[in-house]
Coordinates of C-alpha atoms and ligand atoms in Angstrom, one line a residue:
X176 CA -20.5 5.1 -10.5
X177 CA -20.4 8.7 -9.3
X178 CA -18.3 10.1 -6.5
X179 CA -18.7 13.8 -5.8
X180 CA -18.3 15.5 -9.3
X181 CA -16.6 12.6 -11.1
X182 CA -17.7 9.4 -12.9
X183 CA -15.8 6.2 -12.5
X184 CA -15.9 2.7 -14.0
X185 CA -14.7 -0.7 -12.7
X186 CA -11.1 -1.4 -13.5
X187 CA -10.4 -4.4 -11.3
X188 CA -13.2 -6.5 -9.8
X189 CA -13.1 -7.7 -6.2
X190 CA -12.9 -11.3 -7.4
X191 CA -9.8 -10.6 -9.4
X192 CA -8.4 -8.8 -6.4
X193 CA -9.1 -11.9 -4.2
X194 CA -7.4 -14.2 -6.7
X195 CA -4.3 -12.0 -6.8
X196 CA -4.3 -11.9 -3.0
X197 CA -4.0 -15.7 -2.8
X198 CA -1.0 -15.6 -5.2
X199 CA 0.7 -12.8 -3.2
X200 CA 0.0 -14.6 0.1
X201 CA 1.6 -17.8 -1.3
X202 CA 4.7 -15.8 -2.3
X203 CA 4.9 -14.0 1.1
X204 CA 4.4 -17.3 2.9
X205 CA 7.3 -18.9 1.0
X206 CA 9.6 -15.9 1.8
X207 CA 8.6 -14.9 5.3
X208 CA 6.7 -17.8 7.1
X209 CA 9.8 -18.8 9.1
X210 CA 10.9 -15.2 9.8
X211 CA 8.5 -14.0 12.5
X212 CA 7.8 -10.8 10.5
X213 CA 6.3 -7.6 11.7
X214 CA 3.9 -6.2 9.2
X215 CA 3.4 -2.5 8.9
X216 CA 0.2 -1.4 7.3
X217 CA 0.1 2.2 5.8
X218 CA -3.2 3.9 6.7
X219 CA -5.6 5.0 5.5
X220 CA -5.6 3.6 2.0
X221 CA -4.1 0.1 2.7
X222 CA -6.7 -0.9 5.3
X223 CA -8.8 -3.1 3.0
X224 CA -6.0 -4.7 1.0
X225 CA -4.0 -5.4 4.1
X226 CA -7.0 -6.9 5.9
X227 CA -7.7 -9.3 3.1
X228 CA -4.0 -10.2 2.5
X229 CA -3.1 -10.7 6.2
X230 CA -6.1 -13.1 6.6
X231 CA -4.4 -15.4 4.1
X232 CA -1.1 -15.4 5.9
X233 CA -1.3 -18.5 8.2
X234 CA 2.0 -18.1 10.1
X235 CA 3.1 -16.2 13.2
X236 CA 3.4 -12.5 12.5
X237 CA 2.8 -9.2 14.2
X238 CA 0.7 -6.4 12.6
X239 CA 1.1 -2.7 13.3
X240 CA -0.2 0.5 11.6
X241 CA 1.3 3.8 10.6
X242 CA 0.0 6.9 9.0
X243 CA 2.0 9.1 6.7
X244 CA 0.8 12.7 6.8
X245 CA 2.0 15.1 4.1
X246 CA 1.6 18.8 4.4
X247 CA 3.0 21.7 2.5
X248 CA 5.9 23.0 4.5
X249 CA 7.5 26.4 4.6
X250 CA 10.3 25.3 2.3
X251 CA 10.0 25.8 -1.4
X252 CA 10.7 22.1 -2.0
X253 CA 7.0 21.6 -1.0
X254 CA 6.1 18.4 0.6
X255 CA 7.2 17.6 4.1
X256 CA 6.2 14.2 5.4
X257 CA 5.7 12.9 8.9
X258 CA 5.1 9.3 10.1
X259 CA 2.7 8.7 12.9
X260 CA 2.8 5.5 14.9
X261 CA 6.0 4.0 13.9
X262 CA 7.0 1.8 16.8
X263 CA 10.4 1.1 18.3
X264 CA 11.6 -2.5 18.5
X265 CA 12.2 -3.1 14.8
X266 CA 15.8 -3.9 15.4
X267 CA 16.8 -7.2 13.8
X268 CA 13.2 -7.8 12.8
X269 CA 11.9 -8.9 9.4
X270 CA 9.6 -6.1 8.3
X271 CA 6.9 -6.2 5.6
X272 CA 5.3 -2.9 4.7
X273 CA 1.9 -3.0 3.0
X274 CA 0.4 -0.1 1.1
X275 CA -2.5 0.4 -1.3
X276 CA -0.7 2.0 -4.2
X277 CA 2.8 3.1 -5.2
X278 CA 2.5 6.1 -7.5
X279 CA 5.7 8.2 -7.5
X280 CA 7.0 6.1 -4.7
X281 CA 8.0 9.1 -2.6
X282 CA 5.8 8.2 0.3
X283 CA 7.1 4.6 0.5
X284 CA 10.8 5.7 0.0
X285 CA 10.4 8.0 3.0
X286 CA 8.8 5.3 5.1
X287 CA 11.5 2.7 4.2
X288 CA 14.2 5.2 5.2
X289 CA 12.5 5.8 8.5
X290 CA 12.1 2.1 9.2
X291 CA 15.7 1.4 8.3
X292 CA 16.8 3.8 11.0
X293 CA 15.7 1.1 13.5
X294 CA 18.1 -1.4 12.0
X295 CA 15.6 -4.2 10.9
X296 CA 17.2 -7.3 9.5
X297 CA 15.3 -6.9 6.2
X298 CA 12.5 -4.7 4.8
X299 CA 10.2 -5.8 2.0
X300 CA 7.3 -4.1 0.4
X301 CA 3.8 -5.2 -0.8
X302 CA 1.4 -3.1 -2.7
X303 CA -2.0 -3.7 -4.3
X304 CA -1.4 -1.3 -7.1
X305 CA 1.7 0.2 -8.8
X306 CA 1.9 2.9 -11.5
X307 CA 5.1 1.9 -13.4
X308 CA 5.1 5.1 -15.4
X309 CA 5.1 7.3 -12.3
X310 CA 7.3 5.2 -10.1
X311 CA 10.7 6.6 -9.5
X312 CA 12.2 3.1 -9.0
X313 CA 14.3 4.1 -6.0
X314 CA 13.5 0.9 -4.1
X315 CA 12.5 -2.7 -4.9
X316 CA 8.8 -3.7 -4.7
X317 CA 8.7 -7.3 -3.7
X318 CA 5.0 -8.0 -4.0
X319 CA 2.8 -6.2 -6.6
X320 CA -0.9 -6.9 -7.1
X321 CA -1.6 -5.1 -10.3
X322 CA 0.6 -2.7 -12.4
X323 CA -1.8 0.0 -13.7
X324 CA -1.7 3.0 -16.1
X325 CA -0.9 6.4 -14.7
X326 CA -4.6 7.3 -14.1
X327 CA -6.5 8.1 -11.0
X328 CA -8.2 5.2 -9.3
X329 CA -10.6 4.8 -6.3
X330 CA -12.2 2.0 -4.3
X331 CA -10.9 -0.9 -2.2
X332 CA -9.4 1.6 0.3
X333 CA -8.4 4.2 -2.1
X334 CA -10.2 7.5 -2.0
X335 CA -11.3 10.6 -3.9
X336 CA -11.4 13.4 -1.4
X337 CA -12.1 10.9 1.4
X338 CA -14.9 9.1 -0.6
X339 CA -14.8 5.7 -2.2
X340 CA -12.7 3.8 0.3
X341 CA -15.7 1.4 1.1
X342 CA -16.1 0.2 -2.5
X343 CA -15.3 -3.5 -3.1
X344 CA -13.9 -3.1 -6.6
X345 CA -11.2 -0.7 -7.9
X346 CA -12.5 2.0 -10.2
X347 CA -10.9 4.3 -12.7
X348 CA -11.9 7.8 -13.7
X349 CA -14.1 7.7 -16.8
X350 CA -12.6 9.9 -19.5
Ligands
IMP542 P1 3.3 8.4 -4.0 O1 4.0 9.0 -2.8 O2 3.3 9.3 -5.2 O3 3.7 7.0 -4.3 O4 1.7 8.3 -3.6 C1 1.4 7.7 -2.5 C2 0.0 7.9 -2.0 O5 -0.8 8.8 -2.9 C3 -0.8 6.6 -2.0 O6 -0.5 5.9 -0.9 C4 -2.2 7.1 -2.1 O7 -2.7 7.4 -0.8 C5 -2.1 8.3 -3.0 N1 -2.5 8.0 -4.4 C6 -1.6 7.8 -5.4 N2 -2.3 7.6 -6.5 C7 -3.6 7.5 -6.2 C8 -4.8 7.2 -7.0 O8 -4.8 6.9 -8.2 N3 -5.9 7.2 -6.3 C9 -6.0 7.5 -4.9 N4 -4.9 7.7 -4.2 C10 -3.7 7.7 -4.8
MG543 MG1 -1.7 5.6 0.9

């Protein structure tokens, strides 16, 4: 499979993803079904995973969306991040954040900090993919679909320069 200048091959099929989603949904249901959670989906990458996962949660919950934009700031430290769409009203709420992939974990760490400023009763994290060799481990990840090697992946919401988000399976760069 080719996207722009790069060749990719299937790493995780959609049927494997769907099986895993049922497992995760079961765990989440055990933990959160009585807690009236508010689910925060991190756009753009998590749209497909979150959509499939949330459809398997058969209990009352609210769903909201945020976007984390990173841009190179004027400081030499490099990345400055900004969260768009984070709503008020998280005080004393059970919050579940859903993302597509945790790589270094910097994006999620920043988002967790921002959410905690609203004094939620609890914050938990679900991710489709996690790269253990890149992850800084500065927070606990409650629900992990698949741990993967420290390689570039696309598909199922994840992109390469904006392309590949529509693919049903998850692909890895062909070496
Ligand atoms: P982190 O802050 O290093 O954890 O990276 C977070 C974001 O980088 C993810 O939410 C993705 O949008 C993007 N990302 C990290 N690894 C990959 C990858 O292998 N493919 C596509 N996007 C990635
Ligand atoms: Mg993302």
